[in-house]
Amino acid sequence: MSKARNHLELKNRGNDYFKANQFEPALFCYQDALLDNEDKTLEIAVLSNMAACNLGLELYEEALETCNQILKIEPGHLKALYRKAKAYLELFEYEKSATIFEFLKK
């Protein structure tokens, strides 16, 4: 089995866990999908899913870190910006959250 196919299968397994609201096992699958991965598109998708899991687990600082990783690769990534704003909101960083939400409204 090729590495790329294995990474995609791990991502898809993580997606199945995520859909079942099983965020911890989903995170493990996503983390494994990133090991030795060289596909930037897959990396961004997996990191985005990890940020969503972190939000679901109320790990808001981790969600921010993951969103920042995505935004370093793709500065205008809308889901990362949205999830970053949600994390800031949960951390009572209302001004930071509002700034991002205002940007997203444009």
PDB file of N, CA and C in Angstrom:
ATOM      1  N   MET A   1       0.854  -1.178   0.000  1.00  0.00           N
ATOM      2  CA  MET A   1       0.000   0.000   0.000  1.00  0.00           C
ATOM      3  C   MET A   1       0.900   1.241   0.000  1.00  0.00           C
ATOM      4  N   SER A   2       0.568   2.203  -0.827  1.00  0.00           N
ATOM      5  CA  SER A   2       1.373   3.424  -0.892  1.00  0.00           C
ATOM      6  C   SER A   2       1.161   4.273   0.357  1.00  0.00           C
ATOM      7  N   LYS A   3       2.187   5.081   0.658  1.00  0.00           N
ATOM      8  CA  LYS A   3       2.082   5.965   1.830  1.00  0.00           C
ATOM      9  C   LYS A   3       0.922   6.932   1.668  1.00  0.00           C
ATOM     10  N   ALA A   4       0.761   7.484   0.456  1.00  0.00           N
ATOM     11  CA  ALA A   4      -0.312   8.460   0.227  1.00  0.00           C
ATOM     12  C   ALA A   4      -1.677   7.834   0.488  1.00  0.00           C
ATOM     13  N   ARG A   5      -1.852   6.605   0.027  1.00  0.00           N
ATOM     14  CA  ARG A   5      -3.136   5.928   0.227  1.00  0.00           C
ATOM     15  C   ARG A   5      -3.370   5.667   1.710  1.00  0.00           C
ATOM     16  N   ASN A   6      -2.321   5.269   2.428  1.00  0.00           N
ATOM     17  CA  ASN A   6      -2.427   5.025   3.860  1.00  0.00           C
ATOM     18  C   ASN A   6      -2.807   6.311   4.602  1.00  0.00           C
ATOM     19  N   HIS A   7      -2.196   7.442   4.221  1.00  0.00           N
ATOM     20  CA  HIS A   7      -2.530   8.718   4.853  1.00  0.00           C
ATOM     21  C   HIS A   7      -4.001   9.059   4.632  1.00  0.00           C
ATOM     22  N   LEU A   8      -4.462   8.841   3.421  1.00  0.00           N
ATOM     23  CA  LEU A   8      -5.859   9.134   3.102  1.00  0.00           C
ATOM     24  C   LEU A   8      -6.802   8.216   3.873  1.00  0.00           C
ATOM     25  N   GLU A   9      -6.447   6.946   4.001  1.00  0.00           N
ATOM     26  CA  GLU A   9      -7.281   6.017   4.757  1.00  0.00           C
ATOM     27  C   GLU A   9      -7.348   6.410   6.225  1.00  0.00           C
ATOM     28  N   LEU A  10      -6.220   6.842   6.791  1.00  0.00           N
ATOM     29  CA  LEU A  10      -6.218   7.302   8.175  1.00  0.00           C
ATOM     30  C   LEU A  10      -7.090   8.539   8.341  1.00  0.00           C
ATOM     31  N   LYS A  11      -7.006   9.460   7.382  1.00  0.00           N
ATOM     32  CA  LYS A  11      -7.851  10.659   7.422  1.00  0.00           C
ATOM     33  C   LYS A  11      -9.319  10.255   7.379  1.00  0.00           C
ATOM     34  N   ASN A  12      -9.661   9.350   6.474  1.00  0.00           N
ATOM     35  CA  ASN A  12     -11.057   8.915   6.338  1.00  0.00           C
ATOM     36  C   ASN A  12     -11.550   8.195   7.590  1.00  0.00           C
ATOM     37  N   ARG A  13     -10.692   7.403   8.221  1.00  0.00           N
ATOM     38  CA  ARG A  13     -11.061   6.738   9.468  1.00  0.00           C
ATOM     39  C   ARG A  13     -11.318   7.800  10.543  1.00  0.00           C
ATOM     40  N   GLY A  14     -10.456   8.814  10.587  1.00  0.00           N
ATOM     41  CA  GLY A  14     -10.661   9.919  11.522  1.00  0.00           C
ATOM     42  C   GLY A  14     -11.981  10.617  11.273  1.00  0.00           C
ATOM     43  N   ASN A  15     -12.318  10.794   9.994  1.00  0.00           N
ATOM     44  CA  ASN A  15     -13.591  11.425   9.645  1.00  0.00           C
ATOM     45  C   ASN A  15     -14.775  10.610  10.167  1.00  0.00           C
ATOM     46  N   ASP A  16     -14.666   9.283  10.076  1.00  0.00           N
ATOM     47  CA  ASP A  16     -15.747   8.424  10.589  1.00  0.00           C
ATOM     48  C   ASP A  16     -15.911   8.596  12.095  1.00  0.00           C
ATOM     49  N   TYR A  17     -14.789   8.628  12.810  1.00  0.00           N
ATOM     50  CA  TYR A  17     -14.858   8.863  14.257  1.00  0.00           C
ATOM     51  C   TYR A  17     -15.448  10.246  14.550  1.00  0.00           C
ATOM     52  N   PHE A  18     -15.010  11.243  13.779  1.00  0.00           N
ATOM     53  CA  PHE A  18     -15.498  12.611  13.997  1.00  0.00           C
ATOM     54  C   PHE A  18     -17.015  12.670  13.827  1.00  0.00           C
ATOM     55  N   LYS A  19     -17.515  12.052  12.770  1.00  0.00           N
ATOM     56  CA  LYS A  19     -18.965  12.060  12.508  1.00  0.00           C
ATOM     57  C   LYS A  19     -19.743  11.406  13.644  1.00  0.00           C
ATOM     58  N   ALA A  20     -19.095  10.484  14.355  1.00  0.00           N
ATOM     59  CA  ALA A  20     -19.722   9.817  15.497  1.00  0.00           C
ATOM     60  C   ALA A  20     -19.444  10.554  16.804  1.00  0.00           C
ATOM     61  N   ASN A  21     -18.912  11.781  16.699  1.00  0.00           N
ATOM     62  CA  ASN A  21     -18.562  12.593  17.872  1.00  0.00           C
ATOM     63  C   ASN A  21     -17.543  11.907  18.780  1.00  0.00           C
ATOM     64  N   GLN A  22     -16.703  11.084  18.201  1.00  0.00           N
ATOM     65  CA  GLN A  22     -15.621  10.431  18.939  1.00  0.00           C
ATOM     66  C   GLN A  22     -14.331  11.178  18.591  1.00  0.00           C
ATOM     67  N   PHE A  23     -14.146  12.311  19.262  1.00  0.00           N
ATOM     68  CA  PHE A  23     -13.086  13.235  18.870  1.00  0.00           C
ATOM     69  C   PHE A  23     -11.681  12.741  19.212  1.00  0.00           C
ATOM     70  N   GLU A  24     -11.537  12.052  20.335  1.00  0.00           N
ATOM     71  CA  GLU A  24     -10.193  11.573  20.695  1.00  0.00           C
ATOM     72  C   GLU A  24      -9.658  10.546  19.705  1.00  0.00           C
ATOM     73  N   PRO A  25     -10.420   9.485  19.379  1.00  0.00           N
ATOM     74  CA  PRO A  25      -9.893   8.552  18.381  1.00  0.00           C
ATOM     75  C   PRO A  25      -9.693   9.222  17.017  1.00  0.00           C
ATOM     76  N   ALA A  26     -10.545  10.187  16.702  1.00  0.00           N
ATOM     77  CA  ALA A  26     -10.379  10.913  15.441  1.00  0.00           C
ATOM     78  C   ALA A  26      -9.039  11.643  15.434  1.00  0.00           C
ATOM     79  N   LEU A  27      -8.714  12.290  16.549  1.00  0.00           N
ATOM     80  CA  LEU A  27      -7.435  13.007  16.650  1.00  0.00           C
ATOM     81  C   LEU A  27      -6.250  12.069  16.442  1.00  0.00           C
ATOM     82  N   PHE A  28      -6.313  10.879  17.027  1.00  0.00           N
ATOM     83  CA  PHE A  28      -5.223   9.919  16.856  1.00  0.00           C
ATOM     84  C   PHE A  28      -5.053   9.539  15.384  1.00  0.00           C
ATOM     85  N   CYS A  29      -6.167   9.302  14.704  1.00  0.00           N
ATOM     86  CA  CYS A  29      -6.100   8.969  13.273  1.00  0.00           C
ATOM     87  C   CYS A  29      -5.508  10.125  12.481  1.00  0.00           C
ATOM     88  N   TYR A  30      -5.955  11.323  12.778  1.00  0.00           N
ATOM     89  CA  TYR A  30      -5.446  12.493  12.057  1.00  0.00           C
ATOM     90  C   TYR A  30      -3.953  12.695  12.320  1.00  0.00           C
ATOM     91  N   GLN A  31      -3.532  12.514  13.574  1.00  0.00           N
ATOM     92  CA  GLN A  31      -2.104  12.657  13.884  1.00  0.00           C
ATOM     93  C   GLN A  31      -1.279  11.635  13.115  1.00  0.00           C
ATOM     94  N   ASP A  32      -1.771  10.401  13.052  1.00  0.00           N
ATOM     95  CA  ASP A  32      -1.067   9.366  12.298  1.00  0.00           C
ATOM     96  C   ASP A  32      -1.051   9.681  10.805  1.00  0.00           C
ATOM     97  N   ALA A  33      -2.118  10.291  10.312  1.00  0.00           N
ATOM     98  CA  ALA A  33      -2.180  10.636   8.879  1.00  0.00           C
ATOM     99  C   ALA A  33      -1.128  11.675   8.511  1.00  0.00           C
ATOM    100  N   LEU A  34      -0.678  12.452   9.483  1.00  0.00           N
ATOM    101  CA  LEU A  34       0.323  13.487   9.206  1.00  0.00           C
ATOM    102  C   LEU A  34       1.754  12.950   9.219  1.00  0.00           C
ATOM    103  N   LEU A  35       1.965  11.762   9.801  1.00  0.00           N
ATOM    104  CA  LEU A  35       3.320  11.214   9.888  1.00  0.00           C
ATOM    105  C   LEU A  35       3.885  10.954   8.495  1.00  0.00           C
ATOM    106  N   ASP A  36       5.027  11.504   8.214  1.00  0.00           N
ATOM    107  CA  ASP A  36       5.719  11.334   6.930  1.00  0.00           C
ATOM    108  C   ASP A  36       4.874  11.769   5.731  1.00  0.00           C
ATOM    109  N   ASN A  37       3.910  12.628   5.965  1.00  0.00           N
ATOM    110  CA  ASN A  37       3.064  13.116   4.875  1.00  0.00           C
ATOM    111  C   ASN A  37       3.769  14.254   4.142  1.00  0.00           C
ATOM    112  N   GLU A  38       3.704  14.243   2.829  1.00  0.00           N
ATOM    113  CA  GLU A  38       4.320  15.303   2.026  1.00  0.00           C
ATOM    114  C   GLU A  38       3.294  16.059   1.190  1.00  0.00           C
ATOM    115  N   ASP A  39       2.031  15.698   1.317  1.00  0.00           N
ATOM    116  CA  ASP A  39       0.956  16.309   0.541  1.00  0.00           C
ATOM    117  C   ASP A  39       0.377  17.491   1.324  1.00  0.00           C
ATOM    118  N   LYS A  40       0.637  18.712   0.857  1.00  0.00           N
ATOM    119  CA  LYS A  40       0.186  19.923   1.584  1.00  0.00           C
ATOM    120  C   LYS A  40      -1.334  20.014   1.633  1.00  0.00           C
ATOM    121  N   THR A  41      -2.014  19.595   0.570  1.00  0.00           N
ATOM    122  CA  THR A  41      -3.479  19.652   0.555  1.00  0.00           C
ATOM    123  C   THR A  41      -4.048  18.737   1.630  1.00  0.00           C
ATOM    124  N   LEU A  42      -3.505  17.533   1.728  1.00  0.00           N
ATOM    125  CA  LEU A  42      -3.953  16.603   2.763  1.00  0.00           C
ATOM    126  C   LEU A  42      -3.598  17.143   4.145  1.00  0.00           C
ATOM    127  N   GLU A  43      -2.415  17.710   4.270  1.00  0.00           N
ATOM    128  CA  GLU A  43      -1.986  18.264   5.557  1.00  0.00           C
ATOM    129  C   GLU A  43      -2.963  19.332   6.046  1.00  0.00           C
ATOM    130  N   ILE A  44      -3.351  20.233   5.172  1.00  0.00           N
ATOM    131  CA  ILE A  44      -4.277  21.296   5.552  1.00  0.00           C
ATOM    132  C   ILE A  44      -5.632  20.714   5.950  1.00  0.00           C
ATOM    133  N   ALA A  45      -6.123  19.748   5.172  1.00  0.00           N
ATOM    134  CA  ALA A  45      -7.423  19.133   5.485  1.00  0.00           C
ATOM    135  C   ALA A  45      -7.383  18.423   6.838  1.00  0.00           C
ATOM    136  N   VAL A  46      -6.302  17.698   7.095  1.00  0.00           N
ATOM    137  CA  VAL A  46      -6.178  16.961   8.353  1.00  0.00           C
ATOM    138  C   VAL A  46      -6.045  17.927   9.532  1.00  0.00           C
ATOM    139  N   LEU A  47      -5.224  18.954   9.371  1.00  0.00           N
ATOM    140  CA  LEU A  47      -5.076  19.940  10.442  1.00  0.00           C
ATOM    141  C   LEU A  47      -6.406  20.638  10.726  1.00  0.00           C
ATOM    142  N   SER A  48      -7.153  20.939   9.682  1.00  0.00           N
ATOM    143  CA  SER A  48      -8.461  21.571   9.857  1.00  0.00           C
ATOM    144  C   SER A  48      -9.393  20.663  10.654  1.00  0.00           C
ATOM    145  N   ASN A  49      -9.368  19.379  10.342  1.00  0.00           N
ATOM    146  CA  ASN A  49     -10.188  18.418  11.079  1.00  0.00           C
ATOM    147  C   ASN A  49      -9.721  18.302  12.526  1.00  0.00           C
ATOM    148  N   MET A  50      -8.414  18.373  12.730  1.00  0.00           N
ATOM    149  CA  MET A  50      -7.879  18.321  14.092  1.00  0.00           C
ATOM    150  C   MET A  50      -8.338  19.528  14.900  1.00  0.00           C
ATOM    151  N   ALA A  51      -8.373  20.687  14.279  1.00  0.00           N
ATOM    152  CA  ALA A  51      -8.854  21.882  14.966  1.00  0.00           C
ATOM    153  C   ALA A  51     -10.315  21.703  15.383  1.00  0.00           C
ATOM    154  N   ALA A  52     -11.117  21.114  14.497  1.00  0.00           N
ATOM    155  CA  ALA A  52     -12.526  20.866  14.830  1.00  0.00           C
ATOM    156  C   ALA A  52     -12.637  19.894  16.003  1.00  0.00           C
ATOM    157  N   CYS A  53     -11.796  18.863  16.021  1.00  0.00           N
ATOM    158  CA  CYS A  53     -11.794  17.920  17.142  1.00  0.00           C
ATOM    159  C   CYS A  53     -11.413  18.633  18.436  1.00  0.00           C
ATOM    160  N   ASN A  54     -10.390  19.464  18.365  1.00  0.00           N
ATOM    161  CA  ASN A  54      -9.965  20.197  19.555  1.00  0.00           C
ATOM    162  C   ASN A  54     -11.093  21.065  20.096  1.00  0.00           C
ATOM    163  N   LEU A  55     -11.826  21.706  19.213  1.00  0.00           N
ATOM    164  CA  LEU A  55     -12.977  22.497  19.658  1.00  0.00           C
ATOM    165  C   LEU A  55     -14.012  21.597  20.319  1.00  0.00           C
ATOM    166  N   GLY A  56     -14.275  20.436  19.716  1.00  0.00           N
ATOM    167  CA  GLY A  56     -15.241  19.496  20.281  1.00  0.00           C
ATOM    168  C   GLY A  56     -14.827  18.973  21.644  1.00  0.00           C
ATOM    169  N   LEU A  57     -13.530  18.881  21.865  1.00  0.00           N
ATOM    170  CA  LEU A  57     -13.000  18.418  23.157  1.00  0.00           C
ATOM    171  C   LEU A  57     -12.761  19.571  24.133  1.00  0.00           C
ATOM    172  N   GLU A  58     -13.119  20.770  23.714  1.00  0.00           N
ATOM    173  CA  GLU A  58     -12.934  21.995  24.506  1.00  0.00           C
ATOM    174  C   GLU A  58     -11.461  22.260  24.804  1.00  0.00           C
ATOM    175  N   LEU A  59     -10.606  21.887  23.865  1.00  0.00           N
ATOM    176  CA  LEU A  59      -9.165  22.159  23.938  1.00  0.00           C
ATOM    177  C   LEU A  59      -8.890  23.386  23.071  1.00  0.00           C
ATOM    178  N   TYR A  60      -9.277  24.519  23.592  1.00  0.00           N
ATOM    179  CA  TYR A  60      -9.285  25.735  22.779  1.00  0.00           C
ATOM    180  C   TYR A  60      -7.889  26.241  22.442  1.00  0.00           C
ATOM    181  N   GLU A  61      -6.952  26.136  23.353  1.00  0.00           N
ATOM    182  CA  GLU A  61      -5.574  26.559  23.060  1.00  0.00           C
ATOM    183  C   GLU A  61      -4.993  25.704  21.942  1.00  0.00           C
ATOM    184  N   GLU A  62      -5.246  24.388  22.004  1.00  0.00           N
ATOM    185  CA  GLU A  62      -4.767  23.482  20.963  1.00  0.00           C
ATOM    186  C   GLU A  62      -5.420  23.802  19.632  1.00  0.00           C
ATOM    187  N   ALA A  63      -6.703  24.143  19.670  1.00  0.00           N
ATOM    188  CA  ALA A  63      -7.396  24.519  18.437  1.00  0.00           C
ATOM    189  C   ALA A  63      -6.737  25.756  17.813  1.00  0.00           C
ATOM    190  N   LEU A  64      -6.403  26.737  18.659  1.00  0.00           N
ATOM    191  CA  LEU A  64      -5.724  27.937  18.159  1.00  0.00           C
ATOM    192  C   LEU A  64      -4.387  27.588  17.517  1.00  0.00           C
ATOM    193  N   GLU A  65      -3.612  26.749  18.192  1.00  0.00           N
ATOM    194  CA  GLU A  65      -2.306  26.359  17.662  1.00  0.00           C
ATOM    195  C   GLU A  65      -2.446  25.664  16.314  1.00  0.00           C
ATOM    196  N   THR A  66      -3.417  24.765  16.220  1.00  0.00           N
ATOM    197  CA  THR A  66      -3.628  24.033  14.975  1.00  0.00           C
ATOM    198  C   THR A  66      -4.074  24.981  13.861  1.00  0.00           C
ATOM    199  N   CYS A  67      -4.959  25.896  14.180  1.00  0.00           N
ATOM    200  CA  CYS A  67      -5.390  26.881  13.185  1.00  0.00           C
ATOM    201  C   CYS A  67      -4.218  27.738  12.717  1.00  0.00           C
ATOM    202  N   ASN A  68      -3.361  28.116  13.645  1.00  0.00           N
ATOM    203  CA  ASN A  68      -2.191  28.910  13.264  1.00  0.00           C
ATOM    204  C   ASN A  68      -1.255  28.132  12.346  1.00  0.00           C
ATOM    205  N   GLN A  69      -1.136  26.808  12.556  1.00  0.00           N
ATOM    206  CA  GLN A  69      -0.336  25.979  11.660  1.00  0.00           C
ATOM    207  C   GLN A  69      -0.893  26.040  10.243  1.00  0.00           C
ATOM    208  N   ILE A  70      -2.215  25.926  10.141  1.00  0.00           N
ATOM    209  CA  ILE A  70      -2.872  25.977   8.830  1.00  0.00           C
ATOM    210  C   ILE A  70      -2.637  27.333   8.182  1.00  0.00           C
ATOM    211  N   LEU A  71      -2.827  28.390   8.964  1.00  0.00           N
ATOM    212  CA  LEU A  71      -2.731  29.744   8.417  1.00  0.00           C
ATOM    213  C   LEU A  71      -1.309  30.106   8.002  1.00  0.00           C
ATOM    214  N   LYS A  72      -0.303  29.426   8.537  1.00  0.00           N
ATOM    215  CA  LYS A  72       1.067  29.628   8.072  1.00  0.00           C
ATOM    216  C   LYS A  72       1.238  29.069   6.664  1.00  0.00           C
ATOM    217  N   ILE A  73       0.519  27.992   6.376  1.00  0.00           N
ATOM    218  CA  ILE A  73       0.596  27.347   5.062  1.00  0.00           C
ATOM    219  C   ILE A  73      -0.320  28.059   4.070  1.00  0.00           C
ATOM    220  N   GLU A  74      -1.538  28.353   4.524  1.00  0.00           N
ATOM    221  CA  GLU A  74      -2.557  28.978   3.672  1.00  0.00           C
ATOM    222  C   GLU A  74      -3.247  30.099   4.453  1.00  0.00           C
ATOM    223  N   PRO A  75      -2.712  31.322   4.369  1.00  0.00           N
ATOM    224  CA  PRO A  75      -3.178  32.437   5.209  1.00  0.00           C
ATOM    225  C   PRO A  75      -4.679  32.744   5.131  1.00  0.00           C
ATOM    226  N   GLY A  76      -5.331  32.482   4.038  1.00  0.00           N
ATOM    227  CA  GLY A  76      -6.746  32.824   3.917  1.00  0.00           C
ATOM    228  C   GLY A  76      -7.687  31.661   4.131  1.00  0.00           C
ATOM    229  N   HIS A  77      -7.232  30.592   4.730  1.00  0.00           N
ATOM    230  CA  HIS A  77      -8.061  29.392   4.897  1.00  0.00           C
ATOM    231  C   HIS A  77      -9.276  29.722   5.774  1.00  0.00           C
ATOM    232  N   LEU A  78     -10.457  29.686   5.159  1.00  0.00           N
ATOM    233  CA  LEU A  78     -11.672  30.156   5.836  1.00  0.00           C
ATOM    234  C   LEU A  78     -12.063  29.312   7.045  1.00  0.00           C
ATOM    235  N   LYS A  79     -11.982  27.990   6.917  1.00  0.00           N
ATOM    236  CA  LYS A  79     -12.346  27.139   8.060  1.00  0.00           C
ATOM    237  C   LYS A  79     -11.390  27.369   9.231  1.00  0.00           C
ATOM    238  N   ALA A  80     -10.111  27.539   8.945  1.00  0.00           N
ATOM    239  CA  ALA A  80      -9.141  27.781  10.017  1.00  0.00           C
ATOM    240  C   ALA A  80      -9.441  29.111  10.699  1.00  0.00           C
ATOM    241  N   LEU A  81      -9.759  30.119   9.913  1.00  0.00           N
ATOM    242  CA  LEU A  81     -10.098  31.423  10.488  1.00  0.00           C
ATOM    243  C   LEU A  81     -11.361  31.325  11.346  1.00  0.00           C
ATOM    244  N   TYR A  82     -12.369  30.634  10.831  1.00  0.00           N
ATOM    245  CA  TYR A  82     -13.622  30.468  11.573  1.00  0.00           C
ATOM    246  C   TYR A  82     -13.381  29.723  12.887  1.00  0.00           C
ATOM    247  N   ARG A  83     -12.625  28.635  12.813  1.00  0.00           N
ATOM    248  CA  ARG A  83     -12.371  27.847  14.028  1.00  0.00           C
ATOM    249  C   ARG A  83     -11.491  28.607  15.009  1.00  0.00           C
ATOM    250  N   LYS A  84     -10.598  29.413  14.486  1.00  0.00           N
ATOM    251  CA  LYS A  84      -9.766  30.255  15.353  1.00  0.00           C
ATOM    252  C   LYS A  84     -10.643  31.268  16.083  1.00  0.00           C
ATOM    253  N   ALA A  85     -11.581  31.863  15.378  1.00  0.00           N
ATOM    254  CA  ALA A  85     -12.500  32.815  16.000  1.00  0.00           C
ATOM    255  C   ALA A  85     -13.350  32.129  17.067  1.00  0.00           C
ATOM    256  N   LYS A  86     -13.814  30.903  16.788  1.00  0.00           N
ATOM    257  CA  LYS A  86     -14.595  30.160  17.780  1.00  0.00           C
ATOM    258  C   LYS A  86     -13.758  29.864  19.018  1.00  0.00           C
ATOM    259  N   ALA A  87     -12.493  29.482  18.815  1.00  0.00           N
ATOM    260  CA  ALA A  87     -11.618  29.192  19.958  1.00  0.00           C
ATOM    261  C   ALA A  87     -11.400  30.446  20.791  1.00  0.00           C
ATOM    262  N   TYR A  88     -11.149  31.570  20.126  1.00  0.00           N
ATOM    263  CA  TYR A  88     -10.980  32.825  20.860  1.00  0.00           C
ATOM    264  C   TYR A  88     -12.242  33.159  21.648  1.00  0.00           C
ATOM    265  N   LEU A  89     -13.386  32.946  21.052  1.00  0.00           N
ATOM    266  CA  LEU A  89     -14.655  33.218  21.730  1.00  0.00           C
ATOM    267  C   LEU A  89     -14.771  32.382  23.008  1.00  0.00           C
ATOM    268  N   GLU A  90     -14.432  31.099  22.919  1.00  0.00           N
ATOM    269  CA  GLU A  90     -14.503  30.215  24.088  1.00  0.00           C
ATOM    270  C   GLU A  90     -13.471  30.577  25.154  1.00  0.00           C
ATOM    271  N   LEU A  91     -12.395  31.236  24.742  1.00  0.00           N
ATOM    272  CA  LEU A  91     -11.358  31.664  25.679  1.00  0.00           C
ATOM    273  C   LEU A  91     -11.602  33.088  26.196  1.00  0.00           C
ATOM    274  N   PHE A  92     -12.805  33.617  25.900  1.00  0.00           N
ATOM    275  CA  PHE A  92     -13.211  34.953  26.330  1.00  0.00           C
ATOM    276  C   PHE A  92     -12.338  36.056  25.744  1.00  0.00           C
ATOM    277  N   GLU A  93     -11.745  35.780  24.598  1.00  0.00           N
ATOM    278  CA  GLU A  93     -10.954  36.770  23.855  1.00  0.00           C
ATOM    279  C   GLU A  93     -11.884  37.382  22.804  1.00  0.00           C
ATOM    280  N   TYR A  94     -12.840  38.172  23.301  1.00  0.00           N
ATOM    281  CA  TYR A  94     -13.924  38.646  22.445  1.00  0.00           C
ATOM    282  C   TYR A  94     -13.451  39.568  21.322  1.00  0.00           C
ATOM    283  N   GLU A  95     -12.520  40.446  21.601  1.00  0.00           N
ATOM    284  CA  GLU A  95     -12.053  41.368  20.570  1.00  0.00           C
ATOM    285  C   GLU A  95     -11.361  40.619  19.434  1.00  0.00           C
ATOM    286  N   LYS A  96     -10.499  39.665  19.795  1.00  0.00           N
ATOM    287  CA  LYS A  96      -9.811  38.878  18.768  1.00  0.00           C
ATOM    288  C   LYS A  96     -10.819  38.084  17.944  1.00  0.00           C
ATOM    289  N   SER A  97     -11.783  37.489  18.634  1.00  0.00           N
ATOM    290  CA  SER A  97     -12.814  36.721  17.950  1.00  0.00           C
ATOM    291  C   SER A  97     -13.622  37.615  17.014  1.00  0.00           C
ATOM    292  N   ALA A  98     -14.041  38.763  17.510  1.00  0.00           N
ATOM    293  CA  ALA A  98     -14.855  39.681  16.704  1.00  0.00           C
ATOM    294  C   ALA A  98     -14.096  40.171  15.475  1.00  0.00           C
ATOM    295  N   THR A  99     -12.805  40.432  15.632  1.00  0.00           N
ATOM    296  CA  THR A  99     -11.996  40.898  14.501  1.00  0.00           C
ATOM    297  C   THR A  99     -11.996  39.858  13.382  1.00  0.00           C
ATOM    298  N   ILE A 100     -11.831  38.601  13.750  1.00  0.00           N
ATOM    299  CA  ILE A 100     -11.820  37.547  12.732  1.00  0.00           C
ATOM    300  C   ILE A 100     -13.212  37.385  12.111  1.00  0.00           C
ATOM    301  N   PHE A 101     -14.253  37.394  12.946  1.00  0.00           N
ATOM    302  CA  PHE A 101     -15.604  37.266  12.408  1.00  0.00           C
ATOM    303  C   PHE A 101     -15.938  38.427  11.468  1.00  0.00           C
ATOM    304  N   GLU A 102     -15.494  39.618  11.803  1.00  0.00           N
ATOM    305  CA  GLU A 102     -15.710  40.783  10.920  1.00  0.00           C
ATOM    306  C   GLU A 102     -15.002  40.571   9.581  1.00  0.00           C
ATOM    307  N   PHE A 103     -13.778  40.069   9.631  1.00  0.00           N
ATOM    308  CA  PHE A 103     -13.041  39.766   8.415  1.00  0.00           C
ATOM    309  C   PHE A 103     -13.773  38.730   7.562  1.00  0.00           C
ATOM    310  N   LEU A 104     -14.327  37.721   8.211  1.00  0.00           N
ATOM    311  CA  LEU A 104     -15.017  36.660   7.494  1.00  0.00           C
ATOM    312  C   LEU A 104     -16.323  37.135   6.861  1.00  0.00           C
ATOM    313  N   LYS A 105     -16.936  38.164   7.415  1.00  0.00           N
ATOM    314  CA  LYS A 105     -18.189  38.688   6.870  1.00  0.00           C
ATOM    315  C   LYS A 105     -17.986  39.369   5.530  1.00  0.00           C
ATOM    316  N   LYS A 106     -16.762  39.816   5.249  1.00  0.00           N
ATOM    317  CA  LYS A 106     -16.501  40.570   4.013  1.00  0.00           C
ATOM    318  C   LYS A 106     -16.571  39.713   2.773  1.00  0.00           C
TER     319      LYS A 106
END
